[in-house]
PDB file of C-alpha atoms in Angstrom:
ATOM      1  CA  UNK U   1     -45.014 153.325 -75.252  1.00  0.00           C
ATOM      2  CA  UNK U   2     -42.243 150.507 -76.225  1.00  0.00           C
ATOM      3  CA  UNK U   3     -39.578 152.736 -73.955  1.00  0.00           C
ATOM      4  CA  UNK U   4     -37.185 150.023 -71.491  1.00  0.00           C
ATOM      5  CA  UNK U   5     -36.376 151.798 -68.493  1.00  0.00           C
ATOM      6  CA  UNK U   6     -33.580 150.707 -66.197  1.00  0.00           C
ATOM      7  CA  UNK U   7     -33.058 150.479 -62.657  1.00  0.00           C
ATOM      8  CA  UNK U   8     -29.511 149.762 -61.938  1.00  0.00           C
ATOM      9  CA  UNK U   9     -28.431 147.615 -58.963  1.00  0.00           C
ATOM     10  CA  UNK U  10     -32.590 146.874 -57.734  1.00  0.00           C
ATOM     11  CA  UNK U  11     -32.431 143.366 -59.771  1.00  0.00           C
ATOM     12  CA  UNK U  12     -31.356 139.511 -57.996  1.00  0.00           C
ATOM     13  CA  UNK U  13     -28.391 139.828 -55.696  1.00  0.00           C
ATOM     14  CA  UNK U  14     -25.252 139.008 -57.424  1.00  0.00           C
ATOM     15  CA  UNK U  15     -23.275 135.404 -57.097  1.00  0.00           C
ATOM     16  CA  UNK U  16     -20.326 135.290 -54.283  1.00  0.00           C
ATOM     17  CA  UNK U  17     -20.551 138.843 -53.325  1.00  0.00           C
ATOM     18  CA  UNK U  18     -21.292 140.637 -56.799  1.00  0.00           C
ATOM     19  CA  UNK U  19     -22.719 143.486 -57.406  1.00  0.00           C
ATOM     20  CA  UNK U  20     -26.861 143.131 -57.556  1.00  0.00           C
ATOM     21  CA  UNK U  21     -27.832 143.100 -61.235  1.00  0.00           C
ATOM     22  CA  UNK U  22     -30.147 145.472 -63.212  1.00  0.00           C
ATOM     23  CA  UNK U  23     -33.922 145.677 -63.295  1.00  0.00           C
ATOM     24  CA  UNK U  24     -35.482 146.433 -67.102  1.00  0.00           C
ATOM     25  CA  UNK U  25     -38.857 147.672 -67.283  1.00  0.00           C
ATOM     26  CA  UNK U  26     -40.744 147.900 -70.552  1.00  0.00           C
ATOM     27  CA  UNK U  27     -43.229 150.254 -70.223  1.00  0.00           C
ATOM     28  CA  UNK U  28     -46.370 150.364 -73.095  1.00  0.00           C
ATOM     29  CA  UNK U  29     -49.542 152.624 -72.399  1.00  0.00           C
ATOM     30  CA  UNK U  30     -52.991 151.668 -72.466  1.00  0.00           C
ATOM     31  CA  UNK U  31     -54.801 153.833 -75.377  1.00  0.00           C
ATOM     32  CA  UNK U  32     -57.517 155.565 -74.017  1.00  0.00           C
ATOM     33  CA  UNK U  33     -61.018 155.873 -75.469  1.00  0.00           C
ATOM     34  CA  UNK U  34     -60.704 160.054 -74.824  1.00  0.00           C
ATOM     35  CA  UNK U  35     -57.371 161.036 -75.478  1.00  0.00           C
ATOM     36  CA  UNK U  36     -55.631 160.270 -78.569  1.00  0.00           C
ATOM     37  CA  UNK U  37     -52.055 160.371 -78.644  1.00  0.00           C
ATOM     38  CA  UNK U  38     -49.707 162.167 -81.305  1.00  0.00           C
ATOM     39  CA  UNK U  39     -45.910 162.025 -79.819  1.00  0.00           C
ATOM     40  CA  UNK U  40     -45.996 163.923 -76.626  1.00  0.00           C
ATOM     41  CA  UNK U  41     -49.514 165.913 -77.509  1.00  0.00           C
ATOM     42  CA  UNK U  42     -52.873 164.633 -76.564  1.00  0.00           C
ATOM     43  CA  UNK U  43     -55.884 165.383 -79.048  1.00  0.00           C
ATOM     44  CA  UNK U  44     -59.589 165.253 -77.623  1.00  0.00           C
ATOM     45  CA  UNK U  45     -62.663 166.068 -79.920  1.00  0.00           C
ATOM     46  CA  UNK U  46     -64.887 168.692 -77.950  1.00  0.00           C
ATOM     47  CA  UNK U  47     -68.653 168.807 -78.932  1.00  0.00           C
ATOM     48  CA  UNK U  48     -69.832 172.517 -79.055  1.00  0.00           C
ATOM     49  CA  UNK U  49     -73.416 174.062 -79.471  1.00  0.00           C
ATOM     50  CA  UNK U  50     -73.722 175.614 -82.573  1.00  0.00           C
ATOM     51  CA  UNK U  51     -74.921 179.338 -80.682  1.00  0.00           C
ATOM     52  CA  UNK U  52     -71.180 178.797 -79.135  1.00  0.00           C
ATOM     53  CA  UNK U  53     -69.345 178.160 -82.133  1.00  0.00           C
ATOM     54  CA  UNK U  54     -71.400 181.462 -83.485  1.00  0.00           C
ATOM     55  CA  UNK U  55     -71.267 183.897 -81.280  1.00  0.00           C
ATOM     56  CA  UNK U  56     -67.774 182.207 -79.130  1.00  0.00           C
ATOM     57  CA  UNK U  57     -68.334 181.940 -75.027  1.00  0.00           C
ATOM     58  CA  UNK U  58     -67.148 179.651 -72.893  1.00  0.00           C
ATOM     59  CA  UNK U  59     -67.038 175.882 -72.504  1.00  0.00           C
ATOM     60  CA  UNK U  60     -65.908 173.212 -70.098  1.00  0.00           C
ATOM     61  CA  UNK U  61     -63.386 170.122 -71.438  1.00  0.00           C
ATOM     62  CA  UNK U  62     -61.273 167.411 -69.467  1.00  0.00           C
ATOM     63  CA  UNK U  63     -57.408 167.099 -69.345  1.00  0.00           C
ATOM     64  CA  UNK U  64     -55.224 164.232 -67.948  1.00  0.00           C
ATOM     65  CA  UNK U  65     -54.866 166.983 -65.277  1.00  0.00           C
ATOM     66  CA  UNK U  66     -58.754 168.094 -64.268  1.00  0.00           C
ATOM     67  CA  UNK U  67     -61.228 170.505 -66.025  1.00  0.00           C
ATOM     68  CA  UNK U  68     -60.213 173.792 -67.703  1.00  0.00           C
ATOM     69  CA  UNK U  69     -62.826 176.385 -68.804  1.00  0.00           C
ATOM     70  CA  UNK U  70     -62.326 176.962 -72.659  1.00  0.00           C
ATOM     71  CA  UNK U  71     -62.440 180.661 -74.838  1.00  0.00           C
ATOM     72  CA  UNK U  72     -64.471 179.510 -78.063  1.00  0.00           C
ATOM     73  CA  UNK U  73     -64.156 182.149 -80.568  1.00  0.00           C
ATOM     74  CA  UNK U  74     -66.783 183.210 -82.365  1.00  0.00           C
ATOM     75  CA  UNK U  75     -67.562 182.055 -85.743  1.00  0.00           C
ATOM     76  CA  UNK U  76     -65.858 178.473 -84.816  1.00  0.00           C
ATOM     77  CA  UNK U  77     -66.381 176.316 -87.252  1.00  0.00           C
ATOM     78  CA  UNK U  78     -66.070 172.005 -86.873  1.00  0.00           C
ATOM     79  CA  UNK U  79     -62.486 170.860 -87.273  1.00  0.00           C
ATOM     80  CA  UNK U  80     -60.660 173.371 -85.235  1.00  0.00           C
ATOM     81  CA  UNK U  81     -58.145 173.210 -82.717  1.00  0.00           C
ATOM     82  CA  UNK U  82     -57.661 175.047 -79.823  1.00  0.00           C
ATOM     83  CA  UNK U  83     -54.782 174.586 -78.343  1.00  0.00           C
ATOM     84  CA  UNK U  84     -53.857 173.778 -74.292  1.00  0.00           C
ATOM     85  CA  UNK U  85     -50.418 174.175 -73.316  1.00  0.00           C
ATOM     86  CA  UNK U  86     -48.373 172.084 -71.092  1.00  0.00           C
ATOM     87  CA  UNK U  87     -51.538 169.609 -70.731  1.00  0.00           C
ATOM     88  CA  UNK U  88     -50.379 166.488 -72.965  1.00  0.00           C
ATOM     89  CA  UNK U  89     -47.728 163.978 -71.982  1.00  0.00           C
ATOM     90  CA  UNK U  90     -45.154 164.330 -69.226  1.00  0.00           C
ATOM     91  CA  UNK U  91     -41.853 164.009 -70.645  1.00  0.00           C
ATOM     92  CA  UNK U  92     -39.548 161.156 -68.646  1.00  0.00           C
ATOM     93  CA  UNK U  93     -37.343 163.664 -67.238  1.00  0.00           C
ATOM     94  CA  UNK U  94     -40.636 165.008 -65.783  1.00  0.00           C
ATOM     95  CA  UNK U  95     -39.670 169.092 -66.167  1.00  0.00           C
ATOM     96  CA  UNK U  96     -41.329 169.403 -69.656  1.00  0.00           C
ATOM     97  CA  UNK U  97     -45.161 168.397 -70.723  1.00  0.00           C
ATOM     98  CA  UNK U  98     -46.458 168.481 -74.188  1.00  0.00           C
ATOM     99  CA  UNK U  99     -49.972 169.844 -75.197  1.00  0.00           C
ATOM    100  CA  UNK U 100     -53.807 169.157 -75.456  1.00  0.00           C
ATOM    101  CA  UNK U 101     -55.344 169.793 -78.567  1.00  0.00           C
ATOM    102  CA  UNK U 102     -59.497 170.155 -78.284  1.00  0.00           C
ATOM    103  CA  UNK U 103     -60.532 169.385 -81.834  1.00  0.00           C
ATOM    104  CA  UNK U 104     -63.812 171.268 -81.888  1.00  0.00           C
ATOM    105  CA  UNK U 105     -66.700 169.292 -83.412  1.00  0.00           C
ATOM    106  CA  UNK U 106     -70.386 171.957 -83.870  1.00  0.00           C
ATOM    107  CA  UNK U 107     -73.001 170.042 -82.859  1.00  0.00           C
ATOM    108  CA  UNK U 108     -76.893 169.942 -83.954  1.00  0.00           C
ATOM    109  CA  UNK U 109     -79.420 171.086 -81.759  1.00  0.00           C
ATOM    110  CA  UNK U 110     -82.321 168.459 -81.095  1.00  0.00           C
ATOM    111  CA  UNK U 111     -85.025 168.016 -78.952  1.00  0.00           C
ATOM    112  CA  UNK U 112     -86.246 171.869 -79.398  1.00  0.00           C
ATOM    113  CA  UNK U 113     -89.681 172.569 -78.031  1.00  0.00           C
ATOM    114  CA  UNK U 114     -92.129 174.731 -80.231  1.00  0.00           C
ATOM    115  CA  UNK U 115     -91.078 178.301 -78.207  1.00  0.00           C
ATOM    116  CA  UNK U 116     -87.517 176.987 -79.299  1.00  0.00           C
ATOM    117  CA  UNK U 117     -87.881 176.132 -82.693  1.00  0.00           C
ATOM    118  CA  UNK U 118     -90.369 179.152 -83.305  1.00  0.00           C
ATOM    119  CA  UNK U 119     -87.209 181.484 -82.143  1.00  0.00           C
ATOM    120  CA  UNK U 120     -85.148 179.806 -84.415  1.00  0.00           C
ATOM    121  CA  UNK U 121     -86.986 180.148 -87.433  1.00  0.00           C
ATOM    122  CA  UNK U 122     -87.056 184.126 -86.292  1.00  0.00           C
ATOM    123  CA  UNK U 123     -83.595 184.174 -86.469  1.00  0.00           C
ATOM    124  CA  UNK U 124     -83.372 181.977 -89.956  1.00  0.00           C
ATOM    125  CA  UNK U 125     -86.079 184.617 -91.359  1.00  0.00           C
ATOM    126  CA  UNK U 126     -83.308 187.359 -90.663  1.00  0.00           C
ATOM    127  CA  UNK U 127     -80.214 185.614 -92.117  1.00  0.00           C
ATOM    128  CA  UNK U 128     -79.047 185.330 -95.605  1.00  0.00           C
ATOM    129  CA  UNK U 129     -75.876 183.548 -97.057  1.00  0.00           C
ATOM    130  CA  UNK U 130     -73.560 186.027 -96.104  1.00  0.00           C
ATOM    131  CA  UNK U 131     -74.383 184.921 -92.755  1.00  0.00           C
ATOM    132  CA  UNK U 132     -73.246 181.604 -92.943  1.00  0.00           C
ATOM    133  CA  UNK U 133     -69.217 180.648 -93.234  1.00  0.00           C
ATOM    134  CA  UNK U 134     -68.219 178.745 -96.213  1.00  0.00           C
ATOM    135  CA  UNK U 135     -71.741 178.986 -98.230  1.00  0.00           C
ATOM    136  CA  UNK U 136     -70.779 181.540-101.268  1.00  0.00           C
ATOM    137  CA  UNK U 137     -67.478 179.472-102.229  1.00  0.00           C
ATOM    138  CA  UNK U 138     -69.433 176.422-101.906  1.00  0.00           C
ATOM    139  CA  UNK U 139     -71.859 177.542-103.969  1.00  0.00           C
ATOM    140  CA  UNK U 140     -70.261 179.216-106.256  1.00  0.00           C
ATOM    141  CA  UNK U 141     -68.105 175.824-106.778  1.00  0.00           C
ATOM    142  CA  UNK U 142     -71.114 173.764-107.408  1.00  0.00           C
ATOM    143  CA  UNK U 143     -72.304 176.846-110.099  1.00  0.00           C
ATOM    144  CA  UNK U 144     -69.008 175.990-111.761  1.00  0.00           C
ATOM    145  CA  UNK U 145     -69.366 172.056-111.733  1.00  0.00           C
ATOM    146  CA  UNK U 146     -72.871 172.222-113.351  1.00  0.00           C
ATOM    147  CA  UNK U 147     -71.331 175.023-116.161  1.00  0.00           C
ATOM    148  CA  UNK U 148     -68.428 172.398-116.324  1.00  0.00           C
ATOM    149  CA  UNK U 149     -70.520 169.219-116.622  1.00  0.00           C
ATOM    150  CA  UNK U 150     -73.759 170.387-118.188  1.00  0.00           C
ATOM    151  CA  UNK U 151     -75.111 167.694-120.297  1.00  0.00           C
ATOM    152  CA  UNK U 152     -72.884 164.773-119.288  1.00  0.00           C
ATOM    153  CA  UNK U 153     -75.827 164.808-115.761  1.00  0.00           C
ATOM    154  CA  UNK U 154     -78.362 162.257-116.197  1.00  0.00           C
TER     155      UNK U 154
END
């Protein structure tokens, strides 16, 4: 975007016999509503189940160039970035290409019919907070806000 390219000699013929002149081109790209841009790399937020993101598996995504079949780790939590090479933005001289970044986003399950939901609360009955990324420090910061700001709560 905002790059002039240059075509020497393809412009208006030139006056009594001179050379032809130059063609300029400005060249500005059309922002998409998929890919986001960042220099050469493309970034594109990737909605994953939440039994993916736990236990990792595969999953399907777009490039500029087709589909590719993603690894998810397991224990993939919202926010991170996987990391395509060679699947962003051609450079001009057309040898190099820069990346795709999948920003992975854990989605919510919805729509669960009662076999569904009654599975689910199986598997809640047999998890505890040590299951669950993030939960002790969050917790334990939230223990040290109320110690910190017991009294001034209303």
């Amino acid at each position: 975007t905002g790059n002039t390219l240059s075509v020497d000699g393809a412009g208006q013929h030139g006056t009594n016999g001179g050379r032809n002149g130059d063609v300029y081109v400005d060249v500005y790209v059309k922002d998409s509503n998929i890919f986001m841009r960042d220099g050469m790399n493309l970034i594109i937020d990737e909605v994953i189940s939440p039994i993916t993101a736990s236990i990792g598996g595969k999953h399907d995504t777009i490039t500029p160039w087709g589909e590719v079949t993603l690894s998810i780790p397991p224990e993939t939590k919202t926010g991170k970035m996987l990391r395509i090479k060679g699947n962003g933005v051609k450079y001009s001289n057309g040898n190099q290409c820069g990346d795709l970044f999948v920003r992975i986003i854990v989605g919510s399950l919805i729509n669960l019919n009662n076999e569904q939901k009654k599975i689910l609360e199986h598997l809640a009955s047999s998890l505890s907070y040590d299951n669950i990324q993030d939960v002790k420090e969050f917790n334990k910061m939230k223990k040290e806000y109320m110690i910190k700001n017991k009294g001034k709560m209303k």
